[in-house]
Amino acid sequence: MSNGPYGQITCRCGAISLLVCGAPLALGRDAGGEPVSFWPLAVIQLGQGADELEVSPSGTGGDAWQCRRCAERLLLAHDDDDLAVLAEQEGAEEIAPALTPAQQRRLEALGYRVAAGE
């Protein structure tokens, strides 16, 4: 982790905590129209709850990280693209350097809409 801005994501029951460092690469919407943010997988660390974390293939591509206790999905990891998709968090107004064109095309092929000019 760096000394830059960071955030914490916790499931509903509090069993799992993820730490993210920096700013998302981009903001967008998932296939259902819900706001999401796109992060490099390397900036996400498991803070607590390794025993409660379940990683399983998602029907929409990638692996879903979810809590075994409350079944809340915390993120969707796309290992091939080194990207994680998280529900948009408060304070995600600051954006890091943009996605590469290849990353953007891949996410759009998976059904995401990447916000332009954010």
mmCIF file of N, CA and C in Angstrom:
data_model
loop_
_atom_site.group_PDB
_atom_site.id
_atom_site.type_symbol
_atom_site.label_atom_id
_atom_site.label_comp_id
_atom_site.label_asym_id
_atom_site.label_seq_id
_atom_site.Cartn_x
_atom_site.Cartn_y
_atom_site.Cartn_z
ATOM 1 N N MET A 1 0.838 -1.182 0.000
ATOM 2 C CA MET A 1 0.000 0.000 0.000
ATOM 3 C C MET A 1 0.879 1.239 0.000
ATOM 4 N N SER A 2 0.381 2.288 -0.589
ATOM 5 C CA SER A 2 1.110 3.546 -0.599
ATOM 6 C C SER A 2 0.613 4.436 0.533
ATOM 7 N N ASN A 3 1.198 5.588 0.650
ATOM 8 C CA ASN A 3 0.752 6.553 1.646
ATOM 9 C C ASN A 3 -0.334 7.466 1.093
ATOM 10 N N GLY A 4 -0.824 7.190 -0.097
ATOM 11 C CA GLY A 4 -1.849 8.007 -0.722
ATOM 12 C C GLY A 4 -3.222 7.736 -0.142
ATOM 13 N N PRO A 5 -4.258 8.288 -0.794
ATOM 14 C CA PRO A 5 -5.625 8.089 -0.300
ATOM 15 C C PRO A 5 -6.003 6.605 -0.327
ATOM 16 N N TYR A 6 -6.809 6.218 0.633
ATOM 17 C CA TYR A 6 -7.252 4.833 0.677
ATOM 18 C C TYR A 6 -8.693 4.780 1.164
ATOM 19 N N GLY A 7 -9.307 3.642 0.941
ATOM 20 C CA GLY A 7 -10.663 3.430 1.401
ATOM 21 C C GLY A 7 -10.815 2.027 1.921
ATOM 22 N N GLN A 8 -11.888 1.808 2.645
ATOM 23 C CA GLN A 8 -12.176 0.497 3.204
ATOM 24 C C GLN A 8 -13.557 0.074 2.754
ATOM 25 N N ILE A 9 -13.669 -1.164 2.342
ATOM 26 C CA ILE A 9 -14.941 -1.738 1.916
ATOM 27 C C ILE A 9 -15.232 -2.899 2.864
ATOM 28 N N THR A 10 -16.388 -2.874 3.486
ATOM 29 C CA THR A 10 -16.770 -3.913 4.434
ATOM 30 C C THR A 10 -18.109 -4.491 4.012
ATOM 31 N N CYS A 11 -18.237 -5.800 4.148
ATOM 32 C CA CYS A 11 -19.525 -6.427 3.829
ATOM 33 C C CYS A 11 -20.551 -6.050 4.897
ATOM 34 N N ARG A 12 -21.814 -6.356 4.628
ATOM 35 C CA ARG A 12 -22.915 -6.001 5.540
ATOM 36 C C ARG A 12 -22.709 -6.506 6.961
ATOM 37 N N CYS A 13 -22.228 -7.729 7.103
ATOM 38 C CA CYS A 13 -22.093 -8.309 8.441
ATOM 39 C C CYS A 13 -20.764 -7.958 9.109
ATOM 40 N N GLY A 14 -19.843 -7.345 8.382
ATOM 41 C CA GLY A 14 -18.570 -6.924 8.943
ATOM 42 C C GLY A 14 -17.500 -7.998 9.005
ATOM 43 N N ALA A 15 -17.766 -9.181 8.465
ATOM 44 C CA ALA A 15 -16.797 -10.271 8.522
ATOM 45 C C ALA A 15 -15.588 -10.023 7.624
ATOM 46 N N ILE A 16 -15.801 -9.341 6.493
ATOM 47 C CA ILE A 16 -14.730 -9.102 5.524
ATOM 48 C C ILE A 16 -14.503 -7.611 5.361
ATOM 49 N N SER A 17 -13.237 -7.259 5.292
ATOM 50 C CA SER A 17 -12.848 -5.879 5.056
ATOM 51 C C SER A 17 -11.770 -5.864 3.982
ATOM 52 N N LEU A 18 -11.988 -5.076 2.939
ATOM 53 C CA LEU A 18 -10.996 -4.879 1.889
ATOM 54 C C LEU A 18 -10.470 -3.459 1.982
ATOM 55 N N LEU A 19 -9.199 -3.279 1.683
ATOM 56 C CA LEU A 19 -8.585 -1.960 1.637
ATOM 57 C C LEU A 19 -8.209 -1.658 0.199
ATOM 58 N N VAL A 20 -8.523 -0.443 -0.254
ATOM 59 C CA VAL A 20 -8.141 0.006 -1.594
ATOM 60 C C VAL A 20 -7.301 1.267 -1.439
ATOM 61 N N CYS A 21 -6.290 1.384 -2.267
ATOM 62 C CA CYS A 21 -5.374 2.509 -2.168
ATOM 63 C C CYS A 21 -5.371 3.279 -3.484
ATOM 64 N N GLY A 22 -5.395 4.598 -3.382
ATOM 65 C CA GLY A 22 -5.339 5.427 -4.573
ATOM 66 C C GLY A 22 -6.718 5.827 -5.036
ATOM 67 N N ALA A 23 -6.850 5.950 -6.334
ATOM 68 C CA ALA A 23 -8.101 6.379 -6.948
ATOM 69 C C ALA A 23 -8.473 5.388 -8.044
ATOM 70 N N PRO A 24 -9.768 5.256 -8.331
ATOM 71 C CA PRO A 24 -10.170 4.338 -9.402
ATOM 72 C C PRO A 24 -9.644 4.805 -10.755
ATOM 73 N N LEU A 25 -9.491 3.854 -11.660
ATOM 74 C CA LEU A 25 -9.055 4.167 -13.025
ATOM 75 C C LEU A 25 -10.156 4.869 -13.802
ATOM 76 N N ALA A 26 -11.389 4.512 -13.493
ATOM 77 C CA ALA A 26 -12.533 5.099 -14.196
ATOM 78 C C ALA A 26 -13.803 4.756 -13.425
ATOM 79 N N LEU A 27 -14.856 5.488 -13.748
ATOM 80 C CA LEU A 27 -16.188 5.205 -13.223
ATOM 81 C C LEU A 27 -17.054 4.760 -14.374
ATOM 82 N N GLY A 28 -18.131 4.064 -14.077
ATOM 83 C CA GLY A 28 -19.028 3.624 -15.127
ATOM 84 C C GLY A 28 -20.286 3.009 -14.555
ATOM 85 N N ARG A 29 -20.920 2.174 -15.355
ATOM 86 C CA ARG A 29 -22.158 1.488 -14.972
ATOM 87 C C ARG A 29 -22.039 0.029 -15.356
ATOM 88 N N ASP A 30 -22.658 -0.827 -14.527
ATOM 89 C CA ASP A 30 -22.682 -2.241 -14.874
ATOM 90 C C ASP A 30 -23.835 -2.505 -15.841
ATOM 91 N N ALA A 31 -24.026 -3.760 -16.205
ATOM 92 C CA ALA A 31 -25.067 -4.112 -17.178
ATOM 93 C C ALA A 31 -26.460 -3.760 -16.681
ATOM 94 N N GLY A 32 -26.652 -3.697 -15.361
ATOM 95 C CA GLY A 32 -27.941 -3.335 -14.781
ATOM 96 C C GLY A 32 -28.113 -1.839 -14.568
ATOM 97 N N GLY A 33 -27.100 -1.055 -14.951
ATOM 98 C CA GLY A 33 -27.181 0.396 -14.818
ATOM 99 C C GLY A 33 -26.708 0.934 -13.476
ATOM 100 N N GLU A 34 -26.200 0.057 -12.600
ATOM 101 C CA GLU A 34 -25.724 0.495 -11.280
ATOM 102 C C GLU A 34 -24.334 1.115 -11.413
ATOM 103 N N PRO A 35 -24.043 2.163 -10.625
ATOM 104 C CA PRO A 35 -22.716 2.789 -10.699
ATOM 105 C C PRO A 35 -21.622 1.872 -10.159
ATOM 106 N N VAL A 36 -20.499 1.825 -10.865
ATOM 107 C CA VAL A 36 -19.342 1.027 -10.469
ATOM 108 C C VAL A 36 -18.075 1.849 -10.664
ATOM 109 N N SER A 37 -17.007 1.359 -10.064
ATOM 110 C CA SER A 37 -15.698 1.953 -10.292
ATOM 111 C C SER A 37 -14.740 0.836 -10.678
ATOM 112 N N PHE A 38 -13.745 1.180 -11.485
ATOM 113 C CA PHE A 38 -12.778 0.218 -12.006
ATOM 114 C C PHE A 38 -11.420 0.500 -11.380
ATOM 115 N N TRP A 39 -10.807 -0.542 -10.778
ATOM 116 C CA TRP A 39 -9.561 -0.418 -10.032
ATOM 117 C C TRP A 39 -8.557 -1.453 -10.519
ATOM 118 N N PRO A 40 -7.256 -1.169 -10.405
ATOM 119 C CA PRO A 40 -6.264 -2.224 -10.632
ATOM 120 C C PRO A 40 -6.352 -3.219 -9.466
ATOM 121 N N LEU A 41 -6.278 -4.498 -9.754
ATOM 122 C CA LEU A 41 -6.330 -5.503 -8.682
ATOM 123 C C LEU A 41 -5.204 -5.313 -7.668
ATOM 124 N N ALA A 42 -4.068 -4.804 -8.123
ATOM 125 C CA ALA A 42 -2.900 -4.669 -7.252
ATOM 126 C C ALA A 42 -3.117 -3.702 -6.091
ATOM 127 N N VAL A 43 -4.112 -2.817 -6.158
ATOM 128 C CA VAL A 43 -4.320 -1.836 -5.086
ATOM 129 C C VAL A 43 -5.344 -2.313 -4.056
ATOM 130 N N ILE A 44 -5.790 -3.555 -4.185
ATOM 131 C CA ILE A 44 -6.797 -4.089 -3.267
ATOM 132 C C ILE A 44 -6.150 -5.149 -2.390
ATOM 133 N N GLN A 45 -6.317 -4.980 -1.087
ATOM 134 C CA GLN A 45 -5.784 -5.944 -0.133
ATOM 135 C C GLN A 45 -6.901 -6.400 0.805
ATOM 136 N N LEU A 46 -6.791 -7.637 1.245
ATOM 137 C CA LEU A 46 -7.729 -8.168 2.221
ATOM 138 C C LEU A 46 -7.286 -7.709 3.596
ATOM 139 N N GLY A 47 -8.120 -6.919 4.268
ATOM 140 C CA GLY A 47 -7.801 -6.420 5.590
ATOM 141 C C GLY A 47 -8.150 -7.420 6.675
ATOM 142 N N GLN A 48 -9.290 -8.082 6.539
ATOM 143 C CA GLN A 48 -9.710 -9.104 7.503
ATOM 144 C C GLN A 48 -10.728 -10.012 6.850
ATOM 145 N N GLY A 49 -10.869 -11.218 7.382
ATOM 146 C CA GLY A 49 -11.917 -12.131 6.948
ATOM 147 C C GLY A 49 -11.529 -13.133 5.884
ATOM 148 N N ALA A 50 -10.254 -13.497 5.800
ATOM 149 C CA ALA A 50 -9.832 -14.456 4.772
ATOM 150 C C ALA A 50 -10.643 -15.751 4.827
ATOM 151 N N ASP A 51 -10.990 -16.197 6.035
ATOM 152 C CA ASP A 51 -11.759 -17.433 6.168
ATOM 153 C C ASP A 51 -13.192 -17.294 5.680
ATOM 154 N N GLU A 52 -13.700 -16.077 5.631
ATOM 155 C CA GLU A 52 -15.082 -15.836 5.209
ATOM 156 C C GLU A 52 -15.191 -15.445 3.733
ATOM 157 N N LEU A 53 -14.053 -15.207 3.071
ATOM 158 C CA LEU A 53 -14.061 -14.780 1.670
ATOM 159 C C LEU A 53 -14.240 -15.978 0.753
ATOM 160 N N GLU A 54 -15.240 -15.902 -0.094
ATOM 161 C CA GLU A 54 -15.488 -16.938 -1.092
ATOM 162 C C GLU A 54 -15.242 -16.326 -2.467
ATOM 163 N N VAL A 55 -14.401 -16.957 -3.258
ATOM 164 C CA VAL A 55 -14.120 -16.496 -4.614
ATOM 165 C C VAL A 55 -14.650 -17.556 -5.562
ATOM 166 N N SER A 56 -15.572 -17.151 -6.443
ATOM 167 C CA SER A 56 -16.176 -18.108 -7.365
ATOM 168 C C SER A 56 -16.399 -17.448 -8.713
ATOM 169 N N PRO A 57 -16.406 -18.268 -9.784
ATOM 170 C CA PRO A 57 -16.635 -17.709 -11.115
ATOM 171 C C PRO A 57 -17.988 -17.009 -11.188
ATOM 172 N N SER A 58 -17.991 -15.879 -11.869
ATOM 173 C CA SER A 58 -19.225 -15.118 -12.062
ATOM 174 C C SER A 58 -19.794 -15.447 -13.432
ATOM 175 N N GLY A 59 -21.076 -15.449 -13.544
ATOM 176 C CA GLY A 59 -21.722 -15.710 -14.824
ATOM 177 C C GLY A 59 -21.473 -14.615 -15.847
ATOM 178 N N THR A 60 -21.014 -13.458 -15.399
ATOM 179 C CA THR A 60 -20.761 -12.338 -16.311
ATOM 180 C C THR A 60 -19.282 -12.177 -16.629
ATOM 181 N N GLY A 61 -18.464 -13.157 -16.265
ATOM 182 C CA GLY A 61 -17.023 -13.071 -16.489
ATOM 183 C C GLY A 61 -16.326 -12.622 -15.227
ATOM 184 N N GLY A 62 -15.132 -13.115 -15.008
ATOM 185 C CA GLY A 62 -14.383 -12.763 -13.819
ATOM 186 C C GLY A 62 -14.788 -13.625 -12.632
ATOM 187 N N ASP A 63 -14.206 -13.302 -11.486
ATOM 188 C CA ASP A 63 -14.476 -14.022 -10.248
ATOM 189 C C ASP A 63 -15.125 -13.085 -9.243
ATOM 190 N N ALA A 64 -16.220 -13.530 -8.659
ATOM 191 C CA ALA A 64 -16.908 -12.748 -7.639
ATOM 192 C C ALA A 64 -16.277 -13.031 -6.291
ATOM 193 N N TRP A 65 -15.943 -11.962 -5.561
ATOM 194 C CA TRP A 65 -15.467 -12.065 -4.184
ATOM 195 C C TRP A 65 -16.659 -11.739 -3.305
ATOM 196 N N GLN A 66 -17.096 -12.685 -2.500
ATOM 197 C CA GLN A 66 -18.247 -12.425 -1.648
ATOM 198 C C GLN A 66 -18.069 -13.044 -0.269
ATOM 199 N N CYS A 67 -18.873 -12.575 0.657
ATOM 200 C CA CYS A 67 -18.835 -13.034 2.042
ATOM 201 C C CYS A 67 -19.647 -14.323 2.178
ATOM 202 N N ARG A 68 -19.077 -15.309 2.810
ATOM 203 C CA ARG A 68 -19.792 -16.571 3.063
ATOM 204 C C ARG A 68 -20.944 -16.372 4.044
ATOM 205 N N ARG A 69 -20.805 -15.420 4.973
ATOM 206 C CA ARG A 69 -21.837 -15.212 5.998
ATOM 207 C C ARG A 69 -23.061 -14.491 5.458
ATOM 208 N N CYS A 70 -22.843 -13.314 4.855
ATOM 209 C CA CYS A 70 -23.995 -12.503 4.439
ATOM 210 C C CYS A 70 -24.236 -12.539 2.931
ATOM 211 N N ALA A 71 -23.370 -13.211 2.184
ATOM 212 C CA ALA A 71 -23.489 -13.378 0.734
ATOM 213 C C ALA A 71 -23.371 -12.073 -0.054
ATOM 214 N N GLU A 72 -22.879 -11.005 0.577
ATOM 215 C CA GLU A 72 -22.692 -9.754 -0.165
ATOM 216 C C GLU A 72 -21.478 -9.874 -1.071
ATOM 217 N N ARG A 73 -21.652 -9.479 -2.334
ATOM 218 C CA ARG A 73 -20.522 -9.445 -3.273
ATOM 219 C C ARG A 73 -19.785 -8.135 -3.082
ATOM 220 N N LEU A 74 -18.484 -8.242 -2.834
ATOM 221 C CA LEU A 74 -17.661 -7.067 -2.593
ATOM 222 C C LEU A 74 -17.021 -6.530 -3.865
ATOM 223 N N LEU A 75 -16.642 -7.426 -4.755
ATOM 224 C CA LEU A 75 -16.054 -6.986 -6.028
ATOM 225 C C LEU A 75 -16.110 -8.103 -7.039
ATOM 226 N N LEU A 76 -15.854 -7.740 -8.271
ATOM 227 C CA LEU A 76 -15.737 -8.690 -9.370
ATOM 228 C C LEU A 76 -14.343 -8.513 -9.941
ATOM 229 N N ALA A 77 -13.523 -9.554 -9.853
ATOM 230 C CA ALA A 77 -12.134 -9.492 -10.304
ATOM 231 C C ALA A 77 -12.007 -10.063 -11.709
ATOM 232 N N HIS A 78 -11.349 -9.301 -12.568
ATOM 233 C CA HIS A 78 -11.037 -9.746 -13.927
ATOM 234 C C HIS A 78 -9.519 -9.905 -13.989
ATOM 235 N N ASP A 79 -9.037 -11.095 -13.596
ATOM 236 C CA ASP A 79 -7.599 -11.343 -13.490
ATOM 237 C C ASP A 79 -6.859 -11.130 -14.802
ATOM 238 N N ASP A 80 -7.448 -11.550 -15.918
ATOM 239 C CA ASP A 80 -6.769 -11.416 -17.207
ATOM 240 C C ASP A 80 -6.459 -9.958 -17.538
ATOM 241 N N ASP A 81 -7.282 -9.054 -17.061
ATOM 242 C CA ASP A 81 -7.106 -7.627 -17.342
ATOM 243 C C ASP A 81 -6.532 -6.876 -16.145
ATOM 244 N N ASP A 82 -6.241 -7.587 -15.051
ATOM 245 C CA ASP A 82 -5.742 -6.983 -13.812
ATOM 246 C C ASP A 82 -6.648 -5.854 -13.335
ATOM 247 N N LEU A 83 -7.968 -6.084 -13.419
ATOM 248 C CA LEU A 83 -8.948 -5.074 -13.024
ATOM 249 C C LEU A 83 -9.949 -5.644 -12.028
ATOM 250 N N ALA A 84 -10.416 -4.782 -11.158
ATOM 251 C CA ALA A 84 -11.487 -5.119 -10.233
ATOM 252 C C ALA A 84 -12.622 -4.127 -10.442
ATOM 253 N N VAL A 85 -13.842 -4.609 -10.373
ATOM 254 C CA VAL A 85 -15.024 -3.765 -10.504
ATOM 255 C C VAL A 85 -15.720 -3.765 -9.152
ATOM 256 N N LEU A 86 -15.878 -2.573 -8.581
ATOM 257 C CA LEU A 86 -16.516 -2.407 -7.284
ATOM 258 C C LEU A 86 -17.741 -1.535 -7.436
ATOM 259 N N ALA A 87 -18.730 -1.758 -6.582
ATOM 260 C CA ALA A 87 -19.846 -0.817 -6.528
ATOM 261 C C ALA A 87 -19.236 0.538 -6.202
ATOM 262 N N GLU A 88 -19.707 1.577 -6.851
ATOM 263 C CA GLU A 88 -19.100 2.896 -6.652
ATOM 264 C C GLU A 88 -19.165 3.291 -5.193
ATOM 265 N N GLN A 89 -18.055 3.745 -4.663
ATOM 266 C CA GLN A 89 -17.940 4.139 -3.266
ATOM 267 C C GLN A 89 -18.031 5.646 -3.140
ATOM 268 N N GLU A 90 -18.503 6.108 -1.996
ATOM 269 C CA GLU A 90 -18.472 7.539 -1.726
ATOM 270 C C GLU A 90 -17.028 8.000 -1.732
ATOM 271 N N GLY A 91 -16.802 9.200 -2.219
ATOM 272 C CA GLY A 91 -15.451 9.737 -2.253
ATOM 273 C C GLY A 91 -14.659 9.278 -3.458
ATOM 274 N N ALA A 92 -15.314 8.683 -4.441
ATOM 275 C CA ALA A 92 -14.610 8.207 -5.629
ATOM 276 C C ALA A 92 -14.584 9.267 -6.722
ATOM 277 N N GLU A 93 -14.666 10.530 -6.327
ATOM 278 C CA GLU A 93 -14.680 11.597 -7.319
ATOM 279 C C GLU A 93 -13.325 11.742 -8.019
ATOM 280 N N GLU A 94 -12.242 11.468 -7.295
ATOM 281 C CA GLU A 94 -10.906 11.593 -7.855
ATOM 282 C C GLU A 94 -10.622 10.365 -8.704
ATOM 283 N N ILE A 95 -10.167 10.595 -9.916
ATOM 284 C CA ILE A 95 -9.897 9.504 -10.839
ATOM 285 C C ILE A 95 -8.408 9.466 -11.148
ATOM 286 N N ALA A 96 -7.836 8.278 -11.154
ATOM 287 C CA ALA A 96 -6.445 8.057 -11.525
ATOM 288 C C ALA A 96 -6.341 8.126 -13.052
ATOM 289 N N PRO A 97 -5.146 7.943 -13.590
ATOM 290 C CA PRO A 97 -5.030 7.898 -15.054
ATOM 291 C C PRO A 97 -6.025 6.907 -15.647
ATOM 292 N N ALA A 98 -6.525 7.234 -16.804
ATOM 293 C CA ALA A 98 -7.613 6.484 -17.439
ATOM 294 C C ALA A 98 -7.226 5.053 -17.794
ATOM 295 N N LEU A 99 -8.257 4.265 -18.043
ATOM 296 C CA LEU A 99 -8.072 2.913 -18.555
ATOM 297 C C LEU A 99 -7.387 2.979 -19.904
ATOM 298 N N THR A 100 -6.651 1.937 -20.232
ATOM 299 C CA THR A 100 -6.094 1.849 -21.576
ATOM 300 C C THR A 100 -7.247 1.566 -22.537
ATOM 301 N N PRO A 101 -7.094 1.881 -23.818
ATOM 302 C CA PRO A 101 -8.155 1.559 -24.775
ATOM 303 C C PRO A 101 -8.499 0.065 -24.776
ATOM 304 N N ALA A 102 -7.499 -0.798 -24.632
ATOM 305 C CA ALA A 102 -7.759 -2.244 -24.613
ATOM 306 C C ALA A 102 -8.592 -2.627 -23.391
ATOM 307 N N GLN A 103 -8.277 -2.055 -22.214
ATOM 308 C CA GLN A 103 -9.056 -2.335 -21.008
ATOM 309 C C GLN A 103 -10.485 -1.843 -21.176
ATOM 310 N N GLN A 104 -10.654 -0.661 -21.739
ATOM 311 C CA GLN A 104 -11.990 -0.114 -21.929
ATOM 312 C C GLN A 104 -12.803 -0.991 -22.874
ATOM 313 N N ARG A 105 -12.205 -1.427 -23.970
ATOM 314 C CA ARG A 105 -12.918 -2.302 -24.921
ATOM 315 C C ARG A 105 -13.318 -3.617 -24.248
ATOM 316 N N ARG A 106 -12.416 -4.171 -23.455
ATOM 317 C CA ARG A 106 -12.701 -5.441 -22.770
ATOM 318 C C ARG A 106 -13.863 -5.277 -21.793
ATOM 319 N N LEU A 107 -13.849 -4.202 -20.999
ATOM 320 C CA LEU A 107 -14.939 -3.968 -20.054
ATOM 321 C C LEU A 107 -16.261 -3.749 -20.777
ATOM 322 N N GLU A 108 -16.229 -3.006 -21.874
ATOM 323 C CA GLU A 108 -17.458 -2.783 -22.646
ATOM 324 C C GLU A 108 -17.967 -4.084 -23.249
ATOM 325 N N ALA A 109 -17.056 -4.975 -23.653
ATOM 326 C CA ALA A 109 -17.467 -6.278 -24.180
ATOM 327 C C ALA A 109 -18.122 -7.130 -23.098
ATOM 328 N N LEU A 110 -17.769 -6.873 -21.824
ATOM 329 C CA LEU A 110 -18.366 -7.593 -20.701
ATOM 330 C C LEU A 110 -19.683 -6.965 -20.244
ATOM 331 N N GLY A 111 -20.092 -5.871 -20.892
ATOM 332 C CA GLY A 111 -21.378 -5.253 -20.572
ATOM 333 C C GLY A 111 -21.305 -4.004 -19.727
ATOM 334 N N TYR A 112 -20.102 -3.537 -19.400
ATOM 335 C CA TYR A 112 -19.964 -2.301 -18.624
ATOM 336 C C TYR A 112 -19.984 -1.097 -19.547
ATOM 337 N N ARG A 113 -20.449 0.029 -19.006
ATOM 338 C CA ARG A 113 -20.351 1.315 -19.711
ATOM 339 C C ARG A 113 -19.356 2.157 -18.934
ATOM 340 N N VAL A 114 -18.278 2.544 -19.595
ATOM 341 C CA VAL A 114 -17.262 3.363 -18.953
ATOM 342 C C VAL A 114 -17.613 4.813 -19.188
ATOM 343 N N ALA A 115 -17.645 5.609 -18.108
ATOM 344 C CA ALA A 115 -17.982 7.025 -18.212
ATOM 345 C C ALA A 115 -16.864 7.765 -18.931
ATOM 346 N N ALA A 116 -17.225 8.566 -19.910
ATOM 347 C CA ALA A 116 -16.247 9.344 -20.662
ATOM 348 C C ALA A 116 -15.997 10.674 -19.984
ATOM 349 N N GLY A 117 -14.738 11.068 -19.961
ATOM 350 C CA GLY A 117 -14.385 12.409 -19.494
ATOM 351 C C GLY A 117 -14.569 12.645 -18.020
ATOM 352 N N GLU A 118 -14.640 11.579 -17.200
ATOM 353 C CA GLU A 118 -14.800 11.764 -15.751
ATOM 354 C C GLU A 118 -13.489 12.192 -15.150
#
